[in-house]
CSV table of C-alpha atoms and ligand atoms in Angstrom, one decimal:
chain,number,residue,atom,x,y,z
H,1,MET,CA,15.5,10.1,-17.3
H,2,ARG,CA,12.5,9.1,-15.6
H,3,SER,CA,11.3,5.7,-15.2
H,4,THR,CA,8.0,4.5,-16.1
H,5,ARG,CA,5.6,2.9,-13.0
H,6,ARG,CA,5.9,-0.4,-15.2
H,7,SER,CA,9.5,-0.1,-15.1
H,8,LEU,CA,9.2,0.8,-11.1
H,9,LEU,CA,7.7,-2.5,-10.2
H,10,THR,CA,9.3,-4.6,-12.9
H,11,ALA,CA,12.3,-3.5,-9.9
H,12,PHE,CA,11.1,-4.2,-7.0
H,13,LEU,CA,9.4,-7.6,-8.1
H,14,SER,CA,13.8,-8.6,-9.4
H,15,LEU,CA,14.4,-7.5,-5.2
H,16,PRO,CA,15.9,-10.1,-3.5
H,17,LEU,CA,13.8,-11.4,-0.8
H,18,VAL,CA,14.3,-10.5,2.3
H,19,ASP,CA,14.2,-11.9,4.9
H,20,ALA,CA,15.1,-12.0,8.7
H,21,SER,CA,18.5,-14.5,7.6
H,22,ARG,CA,19.3,-12.1,4.5
H,23,VAL,CA,18.8,-8.6,7.6
H,24,MET,CA,20.9,-11.2,10.7
H,25,ALA,CA,23.3,-11.5,7.9
H,26,LEU,CA,23.1,-7.8,6.8
H,27,ALA,CA,23.7,-6.5,10.1
H,28,GLN,CA,27.3,-8.7,10.6
H,29,THR,CA,28.5,-8.7,7.1
H,30,ALA,CA,28.2,-5.1,5.8
H,31,PRO,CA,25.8,-3.1,7.7
H,32,GLU,CA,26.4,0.0,5.2
H,33,LEU,CA,24.9,-2.8,1.4
H,34,PRO,CA,22.0,-1.3,0.9
H,35,LEU,CA,18.7,-3.2,2.2
H,36,THR,CA,15.8,-3.1,0.6
H,37,ARG,CA,13.2,-2.0,3.0
H,38,SER,CA,14.4,-0.9,6.7
H,39,CYS,CA,13.3,-3.9,9.2
H,40,HIS,CA,14.5,-6.0,11.5
H,41,ALA,CA,13.6,-8.1,14.4
H,42,GLY,CA,11.1,-7.1,16.4
H,43,GLU,CA,9.2,-5.0,13.5
H,44,ASP,CA,6.6,-2.8,15.2
H,45,LEU,CA,3.0,-4.1,13.4
H,46,THR,CA,1.7,-2.1,11.2
H,47,LEU,CA,-0.8,1.3,12.3
H,48,GLU,CA,-5.0,0.2,12.8
H,49,ARG,CA,-6.6,3.1,11.1
H,50,GLU,CA,-10.5,3.3,11.4
H,51,ALA,CA,-12.5,2.1,8.2
H,52,GLY,CA,-14.6,5.1,7.7
H,53,PRO,CA,-18.1,4.7,6.8
H,54,PHE,CA,-16.8,3.7,2.8
H,55,PHE,CA,-16.0,0.8,3.1
H,56,ARG,CA,-17.6,-2.6,1.5
H,57,PRO,CA,-17.6,-6.0,1.6
H,58,ASN,CA,-16.9,-8.6,-1.4
H,59,SER,CA,-14.6,-6.4,-3.9
H,60,PRO,CA,-13.9,-7.4,-6.8
H,61,LEU,CA,-10.7,-9.7,-7.0
H,62,GLU,CA,-8.4,-7.0,-8.9
H,63,ARG,CA,-5.3,-5.1,-9.5
H,64,ASP,CA,-5.9,-3.4,-11.9
H,65,LEU,CA,-8.3,0.0,-10.5
H,66,TYR,CA,-7.7,2.5,-13.0
H,67,PRO,CA,-9.7,2.1,-15.7
H,68,ASP,CA,-12.1,2.8,-13.1
H,69,ALA,CA,-11.0,6.3,-12.8
H,70,PRO,CA,-9.3,7.1,-16.6
H,71,GLY,CA,-9.7,11.1,-15.5
H,72,GLY,CA,-6.9,10.7,-12.6
H,73,GLU,CA,-3.2,10.5,-12.3
H,74,ARG,CA,-1.4,7.2,-12.1
H,75,ILE,CA,-0.2,5.3,-9.6
H,76,THR,CA,1.2,2.0,-9.0
H,77,VAL,CA,1.3,1.3,-5.3
H,78,ALA,CA,2.8,-1.6,-4.5
H,79,GLY,CA,5.0,-3.8,-1.1
H,80,PHE,CA,5.1,-6.3,1.4
H,81,VAL,CA,3.1,-8.0,3.8
H,82,PHE,CA,5.6,-9.3,6.2
H,83,ASP,CA,5.6,-10.3,10.1
H,84,ASN,CA,7.1,-8.7,12.8
H,85,ARG,CA,10.6,-11.2,11.8
H,86,CYS,CA,10.0,-9.8,9.1
H,87,ARG,CA,9.2,-12.7,7.2
H,88,PRO,CA,7.6,-13.1,4.0
H,89,ILE,CA,3.3,-13.1,4.5
H,90,ALA,CA,2.3,-15.6,1.2
H,91,GLY,CA,-1.3,-15.6,0.5
H,92,GLY,CA,-2.8,-12.2,2.4
H,93,LEU,CA,-5.1,-11.0,1.2
H,94,VAL,CA,-4.5,-7.3,0.3
H,95,GLU,CA,-7.7,-4.7,0.0
H,96,ILE,CA,-8.3,-0.8,-0.8
H,97,TRP,CA,-10.6,0.9,-1.3
H,98,HIS,CA,-10.2,5.1,-2.1
H,99,ALA,CA,-11.8,8.0,-3.5
H,100,ASP,CA,-11.5,8.8,-7.0
H,101,GLU,CA,-10.7,12.1,-8.6
H,102,LYS,CA,-12.5,13.6,-7.4
H,103,GLY,CA,-13.3,12.6,-3.4
H,104,ASP,CA,-15.2,10.7,-3.9
H,105,TYR,CA,-16.7,7.0,-3.4
H,106,ASP,CA,-18.8,4.8,-5.1
H,107,SER,CA,-20.9,3.7,-2.5
H,108,VAL,CA,-22.9,1.9,-5.1
H,109,GLY,CA,-20.7,-0.4,-7.0
H,110,PHE,CA,-17.0,-1.1,-6.7
H,111,ARG,CA,-15.2,1.5,-8.1
H,112,LEU,CA,-11.9,2.1,-6.8
H,113,ARG,CA,-12.1,-1.0,-5.3
H,114,GLY,CA,-10.2,-4.5,-5.3
H,115,HIS,CA,-8.6,-7.5,-3.8
H,116,GLN,CA,-5.6,-9.1,-3.8
H,117,PHE,CA,-4.1,-12.5,-2.5
H,118,THR,CA,0.8,-12.3,-1.5
H,119,ASP,CA,2.8,-14.2,-4.2
H,120,ALA,CA,5.2,-16.3,-2.6
H,121,GLN,CA,7.5,-13.7,-1.6
H,122,GLY,CA,4.9,-12.1,-0.4
H,123,ARG,CA,4.1,-9.1,-2.5
H,124,TRP,CA,1.4,-7.3,-3.4
H,125,TRP,CA,0.5,-4.5,-6.1
H,126,PHE,CA,-2.4,-2.4,-7.4
H,127,ASN,CA,-2.1,0.7,-10.2
H,128,THR,CA,-4.7,2.7,-10.0
H,129,ILE,CA,-5.2,6.6,-9.3
H,130,ILE,CA,-4.5,8.9,-7.0
H,131,PRO,CA,-7.5,9.4,-4.5
H,132,ALA,CA,-7.8,13.1,-4.5
H,133,LEU,CA,-9.2,15.4,-1.4
H,134,TYR,CA,-12.4,15.9,0.0
H,135,PRO,CA,-14.1,17.3,2.6
H,136,GLY,CA,-12.4,16.4,7.2
H,137,ARG,CA,-8.9,14.5,5.8
H,138,THR,CA,-5.6,14.3,3.8
H,139,ARG,CA,-4.9,12.8,0.7
H,140,HIS,CA,-4.9,8.2,1.7
H,141,PHE,CA,-5.7,5.1,1.0
H,142,HIS,CA,-7.9,3.3,2.8
H,143,PHE,CA,-6.3,-0.9,2.8
H,144,LYS,CA,-7.0,-4.0,5.0
H,145,VAL,CA,-4.5,-7.0,5.4
H,146,GLN,CA,-4.5,-10.5,6.3
H,147,ARG,CA,-2.7,-13.3,6.9
H,148,PRO,CA,-3.9,-16.9,6.1
H,149,GLY,CA,-6.0,-17.1,9.2
H,150,GLY,CA,-5.3,-14.4,11.2
H,151,ARG,CA,-6.4,-11.2,12.2
H,152,VAL,CA,-8.0,-8.9,9.9
H,153,LEU,CA,-5.3,-5.6,10.1
H,154,THR,CA,-7.2,-2.6,8.8
H,155,THR,CA,-5.3,1.1,8.4
H,156,GLN,CA,-5.2,3.7,5.9
H,157,ILE,CA,-2.1,5.0,4.5
H,158,TYR,CA,-0.5,9.1,3.8
H,159,PHE,CA,1.5,10.6,1.4
H,160,PRO,CA,5.0,12.4,1.8
H,161,GLY,CA,4.1,16.6,1.8
H,162,GLU,CA,0.6,16.9,1.9
H,163,ALA,CA,0.0,20.0,3.5
H,164,ARG,CA,-3.3,18.7,5.0
H,165,ASN,CA,-1.4,15.7,6.5
H,166,ALA,CA,-0.7,18.1,9.7
H,167,GLY,CA,-3.6,18.2,10.7
H,168,ASP,CA,-5.0,15.0,10.4
H,169,ARG,CA,-6.5,13.2,14.1
H,170,LEU,CA,-5.7,9.5,11.9
H,171,PHE,CA,-2.7,10.7,10.2
H,172,ASP,CA,0.6,9.1,11.3
H,173,GLU,CA,4.1,9.5,10.8
H,174,ALA,CA,4.2,5.4,10.4
H,175,LEU,CA,1.5,5.3,7.6
H,176,LEU,CA,3.1,7.2,5.1
H,177,LEU,CA,4.1,6.0,1.7
H,178,ASP,CA,7.3,5.5,0.6
H,179,LEU,CA,6.7,8.0,-3.3
H,180,THR,CA,8.7,7.9,-6.2
H,181,LYS,CA,7.9,10.3,-9.7
H,182,ALA,CA,7.4,8.2,-12.6
H,183,VAL,CA,7.2,9.6,-15.9
H,184,ASP,CA,4.0,8.4,-16.6
H,185,GLY,CA,2.4,9.2,-12.6
H,186,LYS,CA,3.8,8.0,-9.7
H,187,PHE,CA,5.1,4.6,-8.2
H,188,ALA,CA,5.3,3.6,-3.9
H,189,GLN,CA,5.2,1.5,-1.8
H,190,TYR,CA,3.5,0.3,1.6
H,191,ASP,CA,5.4,-2.8,3.5
H,192,PHE,CA,2.6,-4.0,5.9
H,193,VAL,CA,3.6,-6.0,9.6
H,194,VAL,CA,0.3,-8.1,10.4
I,1,FE2,FE1,-11.7,7.6,3.7
């Protein structure tokens, strides 16, 4: 039986906290145990990508964006924000903006735009829809991520299995979502390193 987006999110939120000391302990004692993510001391910072023409400042503090596009396929996208030693960053800004189910951005209001701050364990999540393709690009979400007082990472994350990925000038496999099907849409994880 497949899971729901909610149950997958609940599973994500109940993951044991990954931190550098835990990763090191696992590496020394039980390397066969699955880690909740592949995280290594000296982790590469998340790649930057251009914001493009559709960013608008002052998005609402909101994680439930799917009411903005009730006709779209639902997806819950979630992850951690880590530093490059796998330490979760609490209170980090995570902002999303993306195209709607027709491939259009809202350039007047704030449909499918929102931000939040990571919780004490560095976690964030948005309930939204899968953006449609638009001319010239593969499927993507836009993000800005900022640790408290730090510089802003601007990037884009991508969907696995998309025919247009290979031909997209901004695509990189390091920016792929980990995508799971749910009975009521999809669940995807991406962990930012800033
Ligand atoms: Fe875009």
